[in-house]
Every structure is written in C-alpha cells, then in structure tokens.
Tab-separated table of C-alpha atoms in Angstrom:
chain	number	residue	atom	x	y	z
A	255	MET	CA	51.382	-12.910	19.086
A	256	LEU	CA	48.694	-12.043	21.432
A	257	SER	CA	45.691	-11.558	20.168
A	258	ASN	CA	42.474	-9.879	21.112
A	259	LEU	CA	39.370	-11.074	18.552
A	260	LEU	CA	36.052	-9.134	18.719
A	261	ASN	CA	33.226	-10.299	16.577
A	262	SER	CA	31.524	-6.667	15.612
A	263	ILE	CA	27.676	-7.036	14.273
A	264	LYS	CA	26.430	-3.981	12.697
A	265	GLY	CA	23.848	-4.341	9.605
A	266	GLY	CA	23.612	-7.556	9.595
A	267	GLN	CA	27.133	-8.110	8.432
A	268	GLN	CA	30.078	-9.288	10.884
A	269	ALA	CA	33.370	-8.335	11.297
A	270	LEU	CA	36.106	-9.636	12.403
A	271	ILE	CA	38.120	-7.415	14.113
A	272	ASP	CA	41.448	-7.385	15.163
A	273	LEU	CA	41.785	-5.094	18.366
A	274	ALA	CA	45.759	-5.953	19.032
A	275	PRO	CA	48.798	-5.243	17.114
A	276	THR	CA	50.233	-7.604	15.002
A	277	THR	CA	53.499	-7.649	15.922
A	278	LEU	CA	55.098	-6.091	19.071
A	279	ASN	CA	56.976	-3.323	16.470
A	280	ASP	CA	53.290	-2.335	14.310
A	281	ASP	CA	50.336	0.016	15.714
A	282	THR	CA	48.439	-1.264	12.782
A	283	HIS	CA	44.954	-3.052	14.215
A	284	HIS	CA	42.993	-5.324	11.492
A	285	ALA	CA	39.556	-5.237	10.263
A	286	MET	CA	38.299	-7.713	7.472
A	287	LEU	CA	34.647	-8.038	5.821
A	288	ASN	CA	33.079	-9.898	3.541
A	289	LEU	CA	30.929	-8.436	0.129
A	290	ASN	CA	29.338	-11.752	-0.449
A	291	GLY	CA	28.025	-11.981	3.891
A	292	LEU	CA	26.421	-9.058	3.680
A	293	THR	CA	22.754	-9.080	4.409
A	294	ASP	CA	20.577	-6.755	3.126
A	295	ASN	CA	23.717	-5.056	1.076
A	296	GLN	CA	25.242	-3.225	4.059
A	297	GLY	CA	27.456	-3.878	6.238
A	298	GLY	CA	29.321	-2.080	8.784
A	299	LEU	CA	32.483	-1.332	10.464
A	300	GLN	CA	33.726	0.705	13.347
A	301	VAL	CA	37.680	1.149	13.450
A	302	THR	CA	40.057	2.878	15.476
A	303	ALA	CA	43.110	4.775	13.601
A	304	ASN	CA	45.286	2.935	12.677
A	305	THR	CA	43.475	0.219	11.502
A	306	GLU	CA	44.010	-1.769	7.857
A	307	ILE	CA	40.425	-2.927	6.520
A	308	THR	CA	40.141	-5.785	4.423
A	309	ILE	CA	37.359	-5.902	2.014
A	310	THR	CA	37.026	-9.387	0.000
A	311	GLY	CA	33.974	-10.048	-2.689
A	312	ASN	CA	33.491	-13.576	-4.582
A	313	GLU	CA	34.788	-12.548	-8.634
A	314	ASN	CA	34.863	-14.693	-11.654
A	315	ARG	CA	36.441	-12.360	-14.261
A	316	SER	CA	35.901	-15.306	-17.098
A	317	THR	CA	31.859	-14.470	-17.195
A	318	GLY	CA	33.148	-10.950	-17.666
A	319	TYR	CA	32.038	-9.707	-13.927
A	320	GLN	CA	34.126	-7.772	-11.761
A	321	TRP	CA	33.510	-5.787	-8.617
A	322	GLU	CA	33.967	-1.779	-9.183
A	323	ILE	CA	34.602	0.688	-6.130
A	324	THR	CA	31.787	2.816	-7.417
A	325	ASP	CA	32.014	5.453	-4.804
A	326	ASN	CA	33.771	6.465	-1.767
A	327	SER	CA	32.400	9.030	0.510
A	328	CYS	CA	34.999	8.671	3.436
A	329	GLY	CA	37.851	10.365	1.473
A	330	ALA	CA	41.399	11.201	3.325
A	331	LYS	CA	40.015	8.933	6.498
A	332	LEU	CA	40.794	6.349	3.790
A	333	SER	CA	43.308	5.407	1.549
A	334	GLN	CA	43.717	2.862	-0.505
A	335	LEU	CA	46.484	0.496	-0.240
A	336	SER	CA	46.100	-2.238	-2.253
A	337	ASP	CA	43.232	-4.047	-5.108
A	338	ASP	CA	44.486	-7.365	-5.929
A	339	TYR	CA	42.247	-10.480	-7.936
A	340	ASN	CA	43.632	-13.555	-6.466
A	341	LYS	CA	42.396	-16.715	-9.202
A	342	GLU	CA	44.871	-18.622	-6.755
A	343	SER	CA	41.776	-19.208	-4.313
A	344	ASN	CA	39.834	-21.342	-6.858
A	345	SER	CA	40.223	-24.895	-7.573
A	346	GLY	CA	42.432	-24.001	-10.508
A	347	MET	CA	39.613	-25.183	-12.709
A	348	MET	CA	39.449	-23.588	-16.142
A	349	GLY	CA	36.193	-20.900	-15.506
A	350	ALA	CA	36.318	-20.782	-11.690
A	351	GLY	CA	36.090	-17.962	-10.249
A	352	GLY	CA	38.513	-16.052	-7.502
A	353	GLU	CA	38.415	-13.253	-4.686
A	354	ARG	CA	38.486	-9.307	-5.326
A	355	VAL	CA	40.664	-8.663	-2.623
A	356	TRP	CA	41.039	-4.782	-1.065
A	357	LYS	CA	43.089	-3.102	1.761
A	358	PHE	CA	42.209	0.451	3.398
A	359	GLN	CA	44.352	2.670	5.611
A	360	THR	CA	42.386	4.451	8.656
A	361	LEU	CA	44.462	7.629	9.385
A	362	GLY	CA	46.753	7.474	12.352
A	363	GLU	CA	45.622	8.707	15.821
A	364	ASP	CA	46.944	12.299	16.012
A	365	ALA	CA	45.265	12.662	12.694
A	366	ASN	CA	42.758	15.793	12.323
A	367	TYR	CA	39.790	14.245	11.116
A	368	ILE	CA	35.991	14.172	12.392
A	369	ARG	CA	35.781	11.191	14.521
A	370	GLY	CA	32.461	8.956	14.566
A	371	MET	CA	31.414	10.157	11.615
A	372	PRO	CA	29.854	7.313	9.667
A	373	CYS	CA	31.286	6.902	5.232
A	374	ASP	CA	30.390	4.928	2.799
A	375	LEU	CA	32.192	2.973	0.464
A	376	THR	CA	30.253	1.149	-2.705
A	377	PHE	CA	30.817	-1.610	-4.542
A	378	VAL	CA	29.112	-2.428	-7.473
A	379	TYR	CA	29.206	-6.079	-9.224
A	380	LYS	CA	29.182	-6.423	-13.103
A	381	ARG	CA	29.949	-6.230	-15.979
A	382	PRO	CA	33.287	-3.362	-17.109
A	383	TRP	CA	30.870	-2.007	-19.952
A	384	LEU	CA	27.627	-2.013	-18.228
A	385	LYS	CA	26.417	0.940	-16.663
A	386	GLU	CA	24.415	-0.514	-13.898
A	387	ALA	CA	24.741	-4.201	-12.092
A	388	ASP	CA	22.286	-6.589	-13.234
A	389	ASN	CA	19.847	-6.759	-10.500
A	390	ALA	CA	20.161	-5.203	-6.995
A	391	SER	CA	21.921	-7.727	-4.904
A	392	ASP	CA	24.982	-6.972	-6.878
A	393	ARG	CA	25.459	-3.574	-5.444
A	394	LYS	CA	26.895	-3.303	-1.883
A	395	VAL	CA	27.100	-0.419	0.358
A	396	VAL	CA	29.976	-0.428	3.342
A	397	THR	CA	29.697	2.225	6.006
A	398	VAL	CA	33.098	2.609	8.015
A	399	THR	CA	32.533	4.347	11.235
A	400	LEU	CA	36.333	5.939	12.198
A	401	ASN	CA	36.401	6.464	15.897
C-alpha cells in the first residue's frame, strides 16, 4: 500500500493525516489526533470528505476518571462510529490506565454541506458524577474543518 503522509500542525497539535486510500477499493482517508498531546488544550484537524478520524486519550478508569464528549457542534458533518476503551494498551498491572479511542466519519464528497466551516468537539476528563473537570487542563477542544 502506497501512502502519502502529511504532518499537519494547527493550534500546537501535530496530527498525522493519511491522504491516500487505505486499499485500492476504499476511498476513505484517515486522520489521527491524541488529546494528551494538545498544546493550550486546543487542537485542530483539516480534513476532506470520506475521512475517518481517530481521536485517542489516556484514561485511567481505576481512579474513576474518564473522557467524555460534552459538546459536538459538528452535527451531521461528523458521525461517531465507535467509542472504545482499550485496556490492553496498559502494562497489565492492577490500576494501570488504558486508552480511550473514538472513531468519527466525515460526510462523502457529494454530500450537501458548507465546506470550510469549522466545528468543535469538546472533551472533558473527569469523574462521571462531577459536573466539571478538576482543572482547566482536563478540557480539550478539537476544531474540525471539513473541506
């Protein structure tokens, strides 16, 4: 598989974007972003139609903390495919954390939407019974621009 990789830097976050289809019969592109690598709690992705976006964040459920999407202004432009917790990413030790993984899909090329208009996904790392995160660094905003 040939792949054309581009490092896109926006808002202090480095995102790896695969601009080539993953297989000969698949027109899907891929973009990845890690919440833990965001600078100033903000990051951005500029993506095209038919892009699968993977967003990850370190999470330790044994302490009660977990990531939650508290706001999604993207609406139908970005549909959530999955929301998984991967404990296999930890060392296997009791109390060790894992990784939260969300997958989103952008609209197709022939969909009717305003291109270039950014939208935000807001992620908060907190205990589910708390209204707010412990501190401001536990709130991350990812701006997605679908071109």
